[in-house]
Every structure is written in C-alpha cells, then in structure tokens.
Coordinates of C-alpha atoms in Angstrom, one line a residue:
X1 CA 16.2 -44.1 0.8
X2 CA 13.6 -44.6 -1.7
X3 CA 14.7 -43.2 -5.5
X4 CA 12.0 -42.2 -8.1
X5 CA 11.6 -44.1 -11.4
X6 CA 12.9 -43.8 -13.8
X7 CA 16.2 -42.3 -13.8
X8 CA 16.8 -38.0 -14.8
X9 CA 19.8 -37.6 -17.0
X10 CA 22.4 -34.3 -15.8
X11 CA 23.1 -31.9 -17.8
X12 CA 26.8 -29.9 -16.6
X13 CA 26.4 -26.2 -17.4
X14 CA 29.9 -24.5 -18.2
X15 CA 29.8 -21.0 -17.6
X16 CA 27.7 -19.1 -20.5
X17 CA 26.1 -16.1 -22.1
X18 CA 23.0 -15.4 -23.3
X19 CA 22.4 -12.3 -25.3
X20 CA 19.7 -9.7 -26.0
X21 CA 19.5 -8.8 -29.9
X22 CA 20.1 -5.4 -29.2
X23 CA 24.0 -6.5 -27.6
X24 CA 24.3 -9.3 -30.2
X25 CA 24.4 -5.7 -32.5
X26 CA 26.8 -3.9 -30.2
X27 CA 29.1 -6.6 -29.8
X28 CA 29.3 -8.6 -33.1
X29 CA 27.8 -5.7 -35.4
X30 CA 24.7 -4.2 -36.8
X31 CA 22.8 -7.1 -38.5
X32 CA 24.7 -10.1 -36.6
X33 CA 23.1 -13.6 -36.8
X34 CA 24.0 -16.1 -34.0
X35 CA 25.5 -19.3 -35.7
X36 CA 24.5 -22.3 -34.3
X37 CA 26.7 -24.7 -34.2
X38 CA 25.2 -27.5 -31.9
X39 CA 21.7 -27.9 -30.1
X40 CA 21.7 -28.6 -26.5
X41 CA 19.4 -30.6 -24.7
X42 CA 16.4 -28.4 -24.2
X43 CA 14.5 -27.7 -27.6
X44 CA 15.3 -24.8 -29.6
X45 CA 18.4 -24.2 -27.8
X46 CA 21.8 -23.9 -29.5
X47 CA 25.6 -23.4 -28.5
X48 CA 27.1 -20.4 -30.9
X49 CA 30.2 -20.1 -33.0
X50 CA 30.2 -16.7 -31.2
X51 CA 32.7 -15.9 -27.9
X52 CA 32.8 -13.3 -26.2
X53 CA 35.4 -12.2 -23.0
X54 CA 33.9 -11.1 -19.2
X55 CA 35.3 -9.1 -17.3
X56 CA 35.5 -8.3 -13.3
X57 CA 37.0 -6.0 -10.9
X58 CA 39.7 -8.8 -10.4
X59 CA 39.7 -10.3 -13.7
X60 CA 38.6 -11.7 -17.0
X61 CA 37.6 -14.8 -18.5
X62 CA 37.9 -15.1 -21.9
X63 CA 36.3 -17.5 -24.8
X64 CA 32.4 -17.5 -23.1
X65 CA 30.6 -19.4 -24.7
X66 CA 27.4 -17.5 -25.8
X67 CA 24.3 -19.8 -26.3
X68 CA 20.6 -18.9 -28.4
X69 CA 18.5 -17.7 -29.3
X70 CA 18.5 -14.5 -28.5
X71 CA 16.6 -13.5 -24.9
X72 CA 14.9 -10.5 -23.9
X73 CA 17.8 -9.1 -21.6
X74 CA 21.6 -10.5 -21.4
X75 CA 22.2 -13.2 -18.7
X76 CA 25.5 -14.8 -17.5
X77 CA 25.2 -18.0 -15.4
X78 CA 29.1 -18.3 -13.7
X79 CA 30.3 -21.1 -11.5
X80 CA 31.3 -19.9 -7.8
X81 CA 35.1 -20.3 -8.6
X82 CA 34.4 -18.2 -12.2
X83 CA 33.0 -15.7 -9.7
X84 CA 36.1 -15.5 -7.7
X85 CA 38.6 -15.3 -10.8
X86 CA 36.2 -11.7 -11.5
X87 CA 36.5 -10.5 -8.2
X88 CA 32.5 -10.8 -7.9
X89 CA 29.6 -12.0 -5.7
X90 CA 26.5 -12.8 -7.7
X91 CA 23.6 -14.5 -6.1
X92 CA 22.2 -17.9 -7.2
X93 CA 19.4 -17.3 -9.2
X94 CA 16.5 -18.8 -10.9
X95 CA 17.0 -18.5 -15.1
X96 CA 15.1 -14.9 -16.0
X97 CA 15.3 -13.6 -12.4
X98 CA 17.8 -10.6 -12.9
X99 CA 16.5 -9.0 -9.8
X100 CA 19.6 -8.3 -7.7
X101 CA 22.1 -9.6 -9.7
X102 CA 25.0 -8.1 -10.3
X103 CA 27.2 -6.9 -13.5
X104 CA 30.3 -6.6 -15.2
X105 CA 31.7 -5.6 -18.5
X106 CA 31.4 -7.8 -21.8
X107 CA 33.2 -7.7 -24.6
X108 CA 33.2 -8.7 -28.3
X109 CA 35.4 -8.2 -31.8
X110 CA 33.0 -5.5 -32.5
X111 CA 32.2 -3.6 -29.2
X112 CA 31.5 -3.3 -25.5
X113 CA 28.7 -3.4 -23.1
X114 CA 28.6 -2.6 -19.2
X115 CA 25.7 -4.7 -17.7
X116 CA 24.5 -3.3 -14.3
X117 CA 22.9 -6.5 -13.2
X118 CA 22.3 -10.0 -14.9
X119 CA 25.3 -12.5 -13.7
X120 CA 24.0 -15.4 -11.5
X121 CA 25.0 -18.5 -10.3
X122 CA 22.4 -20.2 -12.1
X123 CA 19.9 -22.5 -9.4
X124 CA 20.0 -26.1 -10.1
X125 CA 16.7 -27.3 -11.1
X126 CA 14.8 -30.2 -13.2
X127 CA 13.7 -29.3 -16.5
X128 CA 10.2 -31.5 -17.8
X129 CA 7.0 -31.7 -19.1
X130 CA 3.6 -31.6 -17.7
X131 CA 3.4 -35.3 -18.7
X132 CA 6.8 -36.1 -16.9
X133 CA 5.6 -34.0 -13.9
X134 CA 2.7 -36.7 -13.1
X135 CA 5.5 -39.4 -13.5
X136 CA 7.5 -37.8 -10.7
X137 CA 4.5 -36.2 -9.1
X138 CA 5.5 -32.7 -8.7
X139 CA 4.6 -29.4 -10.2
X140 CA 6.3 -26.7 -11.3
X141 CA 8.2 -24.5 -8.6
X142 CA 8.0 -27.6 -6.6
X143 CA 11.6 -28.3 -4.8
X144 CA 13.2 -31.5 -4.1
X145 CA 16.0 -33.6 -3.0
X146 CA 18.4 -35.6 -6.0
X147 CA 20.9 -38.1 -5.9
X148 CA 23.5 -39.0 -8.0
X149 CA 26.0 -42.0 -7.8
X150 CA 28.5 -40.7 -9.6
X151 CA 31.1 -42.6 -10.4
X152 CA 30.4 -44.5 -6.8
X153 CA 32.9 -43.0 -5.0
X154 CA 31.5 -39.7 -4.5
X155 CA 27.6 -40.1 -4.0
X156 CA 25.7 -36.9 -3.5
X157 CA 22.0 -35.8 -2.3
X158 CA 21.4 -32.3 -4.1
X159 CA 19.1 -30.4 -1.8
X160 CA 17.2 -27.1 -3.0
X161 CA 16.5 -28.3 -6.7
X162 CA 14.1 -26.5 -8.1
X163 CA 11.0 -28.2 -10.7
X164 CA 10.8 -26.2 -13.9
X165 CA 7.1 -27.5 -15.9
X166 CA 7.0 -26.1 -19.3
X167 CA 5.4 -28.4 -22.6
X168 CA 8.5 -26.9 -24.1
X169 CA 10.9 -28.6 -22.2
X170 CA 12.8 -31.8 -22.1
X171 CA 13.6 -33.9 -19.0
X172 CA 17.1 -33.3 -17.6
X173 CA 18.7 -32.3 -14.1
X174 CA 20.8 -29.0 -14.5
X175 CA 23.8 -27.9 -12.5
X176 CA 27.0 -26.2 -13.0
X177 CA 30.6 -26.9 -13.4
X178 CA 31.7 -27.1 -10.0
X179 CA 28.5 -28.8 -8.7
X180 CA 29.1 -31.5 -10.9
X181 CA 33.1 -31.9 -10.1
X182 CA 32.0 -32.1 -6.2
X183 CA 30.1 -34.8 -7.1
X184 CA 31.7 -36.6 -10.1
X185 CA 29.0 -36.3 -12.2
X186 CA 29.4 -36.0 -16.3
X187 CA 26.5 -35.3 -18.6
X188 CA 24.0 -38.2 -19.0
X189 CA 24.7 -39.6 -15.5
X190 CA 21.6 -41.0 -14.3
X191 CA 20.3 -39.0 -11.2
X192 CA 17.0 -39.9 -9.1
X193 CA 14.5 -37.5 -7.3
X194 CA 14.2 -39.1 -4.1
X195 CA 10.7 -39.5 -3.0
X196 CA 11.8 -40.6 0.7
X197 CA 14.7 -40.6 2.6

C-alpha cells in the first residue's frame, strides 16, 4: 500500500447543530447572539455556549451542541447510534445537501421548531485548500481511500471519502463519533490518502 505525504490530521465530529438566524430567534429569543466559546478547526467556525435538545419518534437527546455561525437553513449531523436512540433513518449526506433528509423537533429555553427535513449522517470527507489539493493531487468532489493506524490495533481503510477544495478551508479528515470508535481514532491522529493499494 503506498500512503500519501504528508500525513491529514482527523477531526471526530460529535453529533451537532447548526442553526439558521431566523431559529436562533425562535429558540433562544428575538435578538439572540451565538456565544462562541471555542473555534474549531476550520476558519471562522466556533462551538456555542448555546444547547439545545432533539427529539425523535423514539426519543431525545439532550445538551446538542449548536456550532456557528449562523447558516442559511438548520442542519443536524447525528451518528448512526444517535439515529437509533430518535427512532430515525436519515441518509448520509454531503454538508448543505438537505435534499431528502429527514426531521424532527428541536428545542430551546425559549421555543420550539419542527424541521421537516435537514438531519444527516454527515459524509466523511477531507477538508483543504487548492494549494493542498496539488500536494495530494486531487480536486474537489474527488473521492478516495484513507487510512488510519489508530492506536495500531485497529487499522482502518476509509473508503467513499469525499475531497472538499475551498481557499477557505483548512486541511483535516472529518468523520463522526462512531466512525472514529470503530477505528480508534482521536482528534489529531495522523491519517494518509492512499495513492495505491
């Protein structure tokens, strides 16, 4: 197996929110500002103060972390076992494609909303550059292979990752919570593109 150079680092996605101004309003009240409290690794975007509780035909998960800025329309990204717990069946999806997706009930210390579509089982993907994407030579869209050692004990080959290109981002391999567990990966690991198998 040959690895490309150098090495990606992860980035573990726990199960999130992000939220349209218009239901930051309804569910924090009129005039809310998100509060940042930490930035993540992709410029310009923040983990919130603010929580919020989901809820499912089966269930509820509570203390959701919502992340910002605000977006155009409200996204969820769940794990598959967070999808169970609600008693739904969202598709994996591609950040921004809400096309069928499907919804479930939010709520915050100040109201409620009823989302008809937007939870996904977010698609794990690369974020980088257009300077990083000659490095790797790929292009955005592009899918690949990655592997992660782990902690050696449970080495993994990640199929179906997808390439996002944007002058905006910062290099770093995204997947979620139970992804990560499978594989005994933690945030930072080093990962590798493999350029031949």
């Amino acid at each position: 197996m040959k690895l490309k150079e150098p090495a990606i680092k992860a980035g573990v996605s726990n199960r999130h929110i992000h939220l349209s101004a218009e239901d930051i309003e309804l569910l924090f009240g009129k005039g809310h500002q998100l509060t940042p409290i930490k930035d993540l690794g992709q410029p310009g975007q923040f983990a919130c103060d603010e929580k919020v509780i989901i809820v499912g035909p089966k269930g509820s998960l509570t203390g959701i972390r919502v992340l910002g800025p605000a977006r155009k329309a409200t996204q969820i990204e769940v794990s598959r076992t967070d999808a169970f717990m609600l008693g739904i069946k969202p598709p994996i999806k591609d950040s921004g494609d809400h096309e069928n997706t499907v919804g479930l009930t939010v709520v915050g210390p100040r109201g409620t909303i009823v989302l008809k579509s937007g939870v996904m089982l977010a698609k794990r993907h690369i974020h980088m550059t257009p300077e990083d994407s000659l490095v790797y030579g790929v292009k955005d869209k592009d899918i690949v292979m990655v592997y992660c050692k782990g902690d050696g004990t449970r080495k993994t080959i990640f199929d179906d990752v997808l390439i996002r290109v944007h002058p905006t981002y910062a290099l770093e391999f995204h997947v979620d919570v139970d992804e990560a567990n499978a594989a005994i990966l933690n945030n930072n690991d080093p990962v590798y593109i493999i350029e031949e198998l």
